[in-house]
CSV table of C-alpha atoms and ligand atoms in Angstrom, one decimal:
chain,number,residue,atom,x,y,z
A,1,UNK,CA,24.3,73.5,59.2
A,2,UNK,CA,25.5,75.0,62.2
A,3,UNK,CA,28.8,77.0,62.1
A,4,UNK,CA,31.7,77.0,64.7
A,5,UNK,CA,34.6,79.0,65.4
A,6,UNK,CA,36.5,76.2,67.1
A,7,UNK,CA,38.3,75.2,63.5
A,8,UNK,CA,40.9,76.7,61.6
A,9,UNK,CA,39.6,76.2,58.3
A,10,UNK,CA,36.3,74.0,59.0
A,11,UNK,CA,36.0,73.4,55.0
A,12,UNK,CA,39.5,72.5,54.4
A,13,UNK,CA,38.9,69.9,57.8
A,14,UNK,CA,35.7,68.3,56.4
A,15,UNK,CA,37.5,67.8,53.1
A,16,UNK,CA,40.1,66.0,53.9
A,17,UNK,CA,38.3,63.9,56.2
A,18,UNK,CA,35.7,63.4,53.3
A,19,UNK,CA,38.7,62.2,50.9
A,20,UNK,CA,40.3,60.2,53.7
A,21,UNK,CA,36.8,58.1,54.2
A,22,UNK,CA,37.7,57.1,50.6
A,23,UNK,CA,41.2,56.8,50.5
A,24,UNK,CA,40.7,54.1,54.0
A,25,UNK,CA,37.3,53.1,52.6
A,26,UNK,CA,36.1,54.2,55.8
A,27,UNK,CA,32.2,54.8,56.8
A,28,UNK,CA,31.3,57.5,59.7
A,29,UNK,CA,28.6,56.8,62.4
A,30,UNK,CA,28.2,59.5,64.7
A,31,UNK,CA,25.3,59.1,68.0
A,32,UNK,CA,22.7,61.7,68.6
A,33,UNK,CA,24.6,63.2,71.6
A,34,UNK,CA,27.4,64.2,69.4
A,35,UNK,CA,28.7,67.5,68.7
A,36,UNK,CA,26.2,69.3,65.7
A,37,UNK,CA,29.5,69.7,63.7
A,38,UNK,CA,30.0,65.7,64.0
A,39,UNK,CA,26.5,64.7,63.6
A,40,UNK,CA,26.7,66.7,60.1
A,41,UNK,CA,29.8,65.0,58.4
A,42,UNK,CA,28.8,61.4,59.5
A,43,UNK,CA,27.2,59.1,57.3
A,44,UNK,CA,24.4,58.2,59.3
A,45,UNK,CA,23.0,59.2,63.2
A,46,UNK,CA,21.4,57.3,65.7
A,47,UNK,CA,21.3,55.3,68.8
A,48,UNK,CA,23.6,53.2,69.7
A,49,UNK,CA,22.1,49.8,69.2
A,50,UNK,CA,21.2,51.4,65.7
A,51,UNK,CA,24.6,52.1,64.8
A,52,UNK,CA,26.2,49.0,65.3
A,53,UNK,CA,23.6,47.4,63.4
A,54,UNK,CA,24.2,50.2,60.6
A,55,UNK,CA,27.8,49.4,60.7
A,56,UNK,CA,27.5,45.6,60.4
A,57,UNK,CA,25.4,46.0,57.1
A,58,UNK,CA,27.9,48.5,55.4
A,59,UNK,CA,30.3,47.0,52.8
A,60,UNK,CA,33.2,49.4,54.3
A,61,UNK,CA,35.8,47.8,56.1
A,62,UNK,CA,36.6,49.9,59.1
A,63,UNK,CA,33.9,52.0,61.2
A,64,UNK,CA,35.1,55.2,62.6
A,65,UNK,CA,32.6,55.7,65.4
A,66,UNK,CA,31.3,58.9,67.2
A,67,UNK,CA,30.4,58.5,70.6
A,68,UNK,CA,31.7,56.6,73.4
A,69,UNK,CA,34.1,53.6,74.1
A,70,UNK,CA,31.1,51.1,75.0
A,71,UNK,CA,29.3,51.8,71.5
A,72,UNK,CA,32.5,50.9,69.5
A,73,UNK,CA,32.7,47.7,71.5
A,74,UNK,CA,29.1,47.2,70.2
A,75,UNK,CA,30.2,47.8,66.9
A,76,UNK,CA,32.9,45.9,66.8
A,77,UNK,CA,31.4,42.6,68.3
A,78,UNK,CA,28.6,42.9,65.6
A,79,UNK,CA,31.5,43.5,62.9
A,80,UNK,CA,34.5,41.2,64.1
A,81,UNK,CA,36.4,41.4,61.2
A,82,UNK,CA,36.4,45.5,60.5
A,83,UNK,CA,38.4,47.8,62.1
A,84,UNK,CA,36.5,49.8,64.4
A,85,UNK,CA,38.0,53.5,65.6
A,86,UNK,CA,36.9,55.6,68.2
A,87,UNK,CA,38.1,58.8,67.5
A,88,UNK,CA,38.5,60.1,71.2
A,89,UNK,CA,40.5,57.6,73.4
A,90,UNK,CA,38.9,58.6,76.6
A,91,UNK,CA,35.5,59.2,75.4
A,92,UNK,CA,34.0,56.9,78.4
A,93,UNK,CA,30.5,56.2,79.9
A,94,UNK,CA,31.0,56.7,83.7
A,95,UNK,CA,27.2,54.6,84.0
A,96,UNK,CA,28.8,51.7,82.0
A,97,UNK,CA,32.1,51.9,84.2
A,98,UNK,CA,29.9,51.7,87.6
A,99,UNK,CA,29.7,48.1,86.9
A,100,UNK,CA,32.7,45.1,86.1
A,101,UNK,CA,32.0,42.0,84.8
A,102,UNK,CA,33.7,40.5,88.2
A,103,UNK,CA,30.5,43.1,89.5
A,104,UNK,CA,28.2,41.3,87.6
A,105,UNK,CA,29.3,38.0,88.4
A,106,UNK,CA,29.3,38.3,92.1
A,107,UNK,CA,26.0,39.8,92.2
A,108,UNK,CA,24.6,36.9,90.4
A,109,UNK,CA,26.3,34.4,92.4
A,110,UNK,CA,24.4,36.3,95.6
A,111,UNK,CA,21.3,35.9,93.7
A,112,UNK,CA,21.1,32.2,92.6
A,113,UNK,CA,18.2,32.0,89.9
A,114,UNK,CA,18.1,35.7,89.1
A,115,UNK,CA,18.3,36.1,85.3
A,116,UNK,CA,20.4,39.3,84.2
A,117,UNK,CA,19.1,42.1,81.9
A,118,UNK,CA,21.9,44.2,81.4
A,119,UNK,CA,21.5,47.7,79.3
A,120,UNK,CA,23.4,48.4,76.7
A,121,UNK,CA,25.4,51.1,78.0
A,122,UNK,CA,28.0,48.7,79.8
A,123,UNK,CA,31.1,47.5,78.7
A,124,UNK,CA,31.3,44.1,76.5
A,125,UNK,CA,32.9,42.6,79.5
A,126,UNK,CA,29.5,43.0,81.5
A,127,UNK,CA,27.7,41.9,78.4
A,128,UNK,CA,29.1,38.8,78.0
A,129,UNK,CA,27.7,37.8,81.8
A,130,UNK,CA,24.3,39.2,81.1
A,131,UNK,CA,21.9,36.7,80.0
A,132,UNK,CA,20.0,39.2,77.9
A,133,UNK,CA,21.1,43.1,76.3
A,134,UNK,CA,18.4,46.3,76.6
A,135,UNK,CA,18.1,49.0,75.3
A,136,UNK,CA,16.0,51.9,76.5
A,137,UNK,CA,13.6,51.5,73.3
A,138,UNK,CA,13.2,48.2,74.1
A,139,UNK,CA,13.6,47.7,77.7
A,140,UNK,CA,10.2,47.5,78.8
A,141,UNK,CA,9.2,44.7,76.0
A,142,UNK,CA,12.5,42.2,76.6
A,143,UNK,CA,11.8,42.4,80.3
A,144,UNK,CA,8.1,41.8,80.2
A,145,UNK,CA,8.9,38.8,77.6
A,146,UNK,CA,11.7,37.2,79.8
A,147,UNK,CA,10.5,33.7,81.2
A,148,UNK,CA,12.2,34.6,84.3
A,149,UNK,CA,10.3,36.2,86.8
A,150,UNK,CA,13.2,37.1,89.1
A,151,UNK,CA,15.6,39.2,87.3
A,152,UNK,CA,18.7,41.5,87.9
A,153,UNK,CA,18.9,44.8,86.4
A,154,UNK,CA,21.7,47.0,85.3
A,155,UNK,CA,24.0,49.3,85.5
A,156,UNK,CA,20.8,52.1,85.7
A,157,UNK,CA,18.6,52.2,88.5
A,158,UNK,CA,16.5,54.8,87.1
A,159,UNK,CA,15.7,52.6,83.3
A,160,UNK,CA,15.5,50.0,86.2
A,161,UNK,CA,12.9,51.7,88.3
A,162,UNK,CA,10.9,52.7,84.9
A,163,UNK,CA,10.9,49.2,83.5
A,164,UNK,CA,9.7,47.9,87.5
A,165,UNK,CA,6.6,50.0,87.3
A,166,UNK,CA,5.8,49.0,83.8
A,167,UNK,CA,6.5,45.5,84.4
A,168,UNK,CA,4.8,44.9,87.7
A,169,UNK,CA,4.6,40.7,88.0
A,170,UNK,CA,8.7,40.9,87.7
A,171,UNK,CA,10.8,41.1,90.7
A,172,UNK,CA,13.3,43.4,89.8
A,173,UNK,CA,16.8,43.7,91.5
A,174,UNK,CA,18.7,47.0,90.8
A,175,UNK,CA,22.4,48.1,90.3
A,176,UNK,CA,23.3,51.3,92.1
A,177,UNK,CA,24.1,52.6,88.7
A,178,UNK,CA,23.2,56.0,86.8
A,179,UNK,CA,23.8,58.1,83.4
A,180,UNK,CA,25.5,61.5,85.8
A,181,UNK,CA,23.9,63.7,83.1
A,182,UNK,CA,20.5,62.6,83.3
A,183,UNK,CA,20.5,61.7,87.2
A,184,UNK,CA,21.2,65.1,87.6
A,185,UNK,CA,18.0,67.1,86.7
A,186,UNK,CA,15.5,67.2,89.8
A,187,UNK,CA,12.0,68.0,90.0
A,188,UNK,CA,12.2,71.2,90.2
A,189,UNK,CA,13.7,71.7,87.4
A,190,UNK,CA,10.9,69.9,85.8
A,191,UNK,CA,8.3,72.3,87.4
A,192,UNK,CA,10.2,75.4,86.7
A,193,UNK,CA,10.8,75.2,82.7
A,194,UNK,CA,6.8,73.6,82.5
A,195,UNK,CA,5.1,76.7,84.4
A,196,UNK,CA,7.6,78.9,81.3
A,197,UNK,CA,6.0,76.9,78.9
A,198,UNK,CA,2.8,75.5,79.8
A,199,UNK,CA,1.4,74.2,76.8
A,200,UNK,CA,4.4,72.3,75.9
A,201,UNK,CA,4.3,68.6,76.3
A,202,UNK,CA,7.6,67.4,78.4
A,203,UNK,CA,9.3,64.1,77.1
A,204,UNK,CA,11.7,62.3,79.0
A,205,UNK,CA,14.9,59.9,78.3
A,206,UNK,CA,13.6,57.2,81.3
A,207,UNK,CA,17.5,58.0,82.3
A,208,UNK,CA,16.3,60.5,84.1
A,209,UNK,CA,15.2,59.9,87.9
A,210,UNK,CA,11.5,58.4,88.7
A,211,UNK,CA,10.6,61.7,90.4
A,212,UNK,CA,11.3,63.2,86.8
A,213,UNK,CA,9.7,60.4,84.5
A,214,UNK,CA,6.5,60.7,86.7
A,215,UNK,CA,5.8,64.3,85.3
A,216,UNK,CA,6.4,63.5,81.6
A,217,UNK,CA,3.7,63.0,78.9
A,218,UNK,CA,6.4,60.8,77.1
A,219,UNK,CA,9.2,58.5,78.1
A,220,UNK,CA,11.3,56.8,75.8
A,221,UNK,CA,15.0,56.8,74.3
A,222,UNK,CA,16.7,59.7,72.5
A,223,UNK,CA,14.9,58.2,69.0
A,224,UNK,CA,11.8,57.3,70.5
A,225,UNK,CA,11.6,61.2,71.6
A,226,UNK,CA,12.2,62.2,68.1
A,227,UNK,CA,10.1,60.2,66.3
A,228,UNK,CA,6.8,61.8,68.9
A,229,UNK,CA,7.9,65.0,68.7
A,230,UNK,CA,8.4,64.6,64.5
A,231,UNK,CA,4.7,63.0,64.3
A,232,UNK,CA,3.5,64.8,67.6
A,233,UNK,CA,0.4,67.7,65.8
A,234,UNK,CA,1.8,69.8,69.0
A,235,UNK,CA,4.4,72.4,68.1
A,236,UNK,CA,6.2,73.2,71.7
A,237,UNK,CA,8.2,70.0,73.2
A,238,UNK,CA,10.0,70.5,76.8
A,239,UNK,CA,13.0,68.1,76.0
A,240,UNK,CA,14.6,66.1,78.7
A,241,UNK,CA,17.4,64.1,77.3
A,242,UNK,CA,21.1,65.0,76.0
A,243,UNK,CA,21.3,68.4,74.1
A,244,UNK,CA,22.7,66.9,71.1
A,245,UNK,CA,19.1,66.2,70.2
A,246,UNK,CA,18.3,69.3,70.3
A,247,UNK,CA,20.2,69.3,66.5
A,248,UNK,CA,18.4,66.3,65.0
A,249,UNK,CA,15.0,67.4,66.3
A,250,UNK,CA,15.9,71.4,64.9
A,251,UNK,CA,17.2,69.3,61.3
A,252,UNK,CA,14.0,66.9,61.2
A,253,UNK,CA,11.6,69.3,62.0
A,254,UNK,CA,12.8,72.3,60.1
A,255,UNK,CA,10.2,74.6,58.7
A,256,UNK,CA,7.8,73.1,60.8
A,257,UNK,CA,7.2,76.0,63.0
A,258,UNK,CA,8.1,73.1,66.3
A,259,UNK,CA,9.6,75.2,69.4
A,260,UNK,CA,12.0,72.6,71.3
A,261,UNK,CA,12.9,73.6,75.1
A,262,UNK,CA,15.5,72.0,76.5
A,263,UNK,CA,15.1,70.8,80.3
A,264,UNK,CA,18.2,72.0,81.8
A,265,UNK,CA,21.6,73.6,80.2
A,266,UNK,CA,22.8,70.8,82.6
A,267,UNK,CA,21.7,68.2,80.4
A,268,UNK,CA,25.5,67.8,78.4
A,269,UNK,CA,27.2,64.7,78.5
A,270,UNK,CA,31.4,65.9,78.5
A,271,UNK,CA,32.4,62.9,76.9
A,272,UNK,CA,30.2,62.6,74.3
A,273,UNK,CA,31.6,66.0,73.6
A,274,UNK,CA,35.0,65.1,73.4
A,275,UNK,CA,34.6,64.3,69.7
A,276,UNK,CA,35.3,67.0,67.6
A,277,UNK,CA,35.9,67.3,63.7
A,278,UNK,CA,39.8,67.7,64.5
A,279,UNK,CA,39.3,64.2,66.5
A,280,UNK,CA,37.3,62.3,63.3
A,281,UNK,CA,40.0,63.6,61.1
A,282,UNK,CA,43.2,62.3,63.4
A,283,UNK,CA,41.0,58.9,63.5
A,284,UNK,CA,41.4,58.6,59.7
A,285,UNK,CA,44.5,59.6,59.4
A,286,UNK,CA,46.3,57.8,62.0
A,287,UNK,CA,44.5,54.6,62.4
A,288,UNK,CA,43.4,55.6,65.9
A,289,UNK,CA,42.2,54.6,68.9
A,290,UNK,CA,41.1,50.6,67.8
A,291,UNK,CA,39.0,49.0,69.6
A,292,UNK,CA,39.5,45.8,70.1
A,293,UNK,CA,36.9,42.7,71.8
A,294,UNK,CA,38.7,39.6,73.1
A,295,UNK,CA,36.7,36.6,71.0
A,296,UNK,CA,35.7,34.9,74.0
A,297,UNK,CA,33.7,37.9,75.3
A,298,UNK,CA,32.6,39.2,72.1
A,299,UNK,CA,31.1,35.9,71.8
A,300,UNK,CA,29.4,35.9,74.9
A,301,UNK,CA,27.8,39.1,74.2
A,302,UNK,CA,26.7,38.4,71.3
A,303,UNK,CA,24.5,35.3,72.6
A,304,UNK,CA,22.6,38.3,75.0
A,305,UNK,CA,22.7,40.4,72.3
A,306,UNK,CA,21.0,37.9,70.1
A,307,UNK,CA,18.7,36.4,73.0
A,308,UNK,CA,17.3,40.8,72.8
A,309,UNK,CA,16.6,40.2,69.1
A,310,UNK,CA,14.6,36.9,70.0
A,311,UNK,CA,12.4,38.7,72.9
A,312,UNK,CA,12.3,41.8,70.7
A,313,UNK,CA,10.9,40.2,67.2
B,1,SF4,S1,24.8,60.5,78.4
B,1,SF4,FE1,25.0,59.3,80.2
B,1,SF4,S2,24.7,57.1,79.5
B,1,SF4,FE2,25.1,58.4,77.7
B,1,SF4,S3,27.4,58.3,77.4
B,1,SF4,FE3,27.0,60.1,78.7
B,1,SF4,S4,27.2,59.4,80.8
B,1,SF4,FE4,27.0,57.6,79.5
């Protein structure tokens, strides 16, 4: 486990947030981008689709949930009648606030007979007018699946672009949306950490831009790039998604002799940061921040939500 100096008394912190789990029969999720200290007390880490799915099959009935605002939502419309918390109130995703349902709805109406795929990472607002949820696992397969030939695709341009050039007979309409952290690396940043390590294979979250997902031996999401680097016979892996996997590849590959090189020090999402121990342990004891999903939109997005885990079976 890594150490930090940020806590008074880290040991007497992850106690009582250990007892207070008990005492508000309480389970901890925590996503790969979080803080290592976060990632260490939680139950379980993963994606966020994961997660929610985690969540709804635990007998606990609230969730406290480590990552940001638009993953709680997911939670909670898969677990309507727990009490979700998000420890950090303004733990955001600035890709899944660059499009509003009234967004959404408008581009549609421009775009009679377009069918929308919507990405995960948007609010459940936006998910309720999607006609189907991806995620960027599963992106490529729902899209290539969907009846529709004409479809709209959002909030990222870049999973967007990706899933276009896998998915050629679709015509794909993007949103002018991005993940800031990923969009962020360039090509040359690419170039310059591959001629440091040249026999290091590069994997990419398809986040990043298509001038970066072109170089990469591997695209896929933040567990997809795990898993091949876990099962890859290669021992040096230039990384190219959120640093906090940079802990769960280090924890699942220890001993194993694997060198992992991140892409860019740039690579840090702030508010998946926001989360600290202090945070999960204010959660607990104060009953805070709950997350709440008007019915009528949960609902909604749980038809796209369940129309992914038709196209994906
Ligand atoms: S890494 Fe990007 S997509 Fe993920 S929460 Fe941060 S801003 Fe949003």
């Amino acid at each position: 486990m890594e150490t930090s100096d940020r806590y008074i008394d880290k040991d007497a912190v992850i106690k009582r947030i250990t007892d207070l789990k008990k005492e508000r029969d309480a389970v901890i999720v925590a996503h790969m981008y979080q803080n290592p200290d976060v990632q260490d007390i939680a139950d379980t880490v993963g994606d966020s689709y994961a997660l929610s799915k985690y969540c709804a099959s635990r007998p606990e009935s609230t969730i406290v949930f480590c990552g940001v605002h638009f993953m709680a939502e997911s939670a909670k419309i898969l677990s309507p009648d727990k009490t979700v918390l998000l420890p950090e109130r303004y733990a955001g995703c600035p890709m899944a606030d660059m499009i509003t349902a009234e967004d959404l709805r408008e581009f549609k109406n421009e775009h009679p007979g377009y069918a929308a795929a919507i990405y995960i990472n948007s609010s459940a607002a936006v998910k309720a007018e999607a006609d189907v949820i991806v995620t960027s696992s599963n992106a490529v397969k729902i899209v290539s699946r969907m009846s529709e030939k004409n479809i709209i695709f959002g909030p990222d341009k870049n999973l967007g672009a990706y899933v276009a050039r896998q998915c050629p007979d679709k015509n794909i309409l993007l949103w002018n949306g991005f993940c800031p952290t990923h969009h962020k690396i360039k090509k040359e940043d690419v170039l310059n950490i591959r001629s440091q390590h040249p026999d290091a294979l590069l994997l990419v979250h398809p986040e990043c831009t298509p001038d970066v997902t072109e170089l990469a031996d591997y695209v896929g999401s933040t567990k997809g790039i795990i898993d091949f680097a876990t099962q890859s016979d290669r021992s040096e892996f230039i990384i190219g998604t959120e640093i906090g996997v940079m802990h769960r590849l280090e924890v699942e590959n220890r001993n194993k002799g694997k060198r992992f090189y991140l892409m860019s020090p740039s690579l840090t999402c702030p508010n998946m940061k926001r989360t600290l121990l202090e945070s999960v342990l204010r959660s607990l004891e104060n009953n805070e921040y709950n997350i709440e999903v008007p019915h009528d939109t949960a609902e909604r997005a749980k038809k796209a939500l369940d129309r992914m885990m038709e196209l994906g079976n």
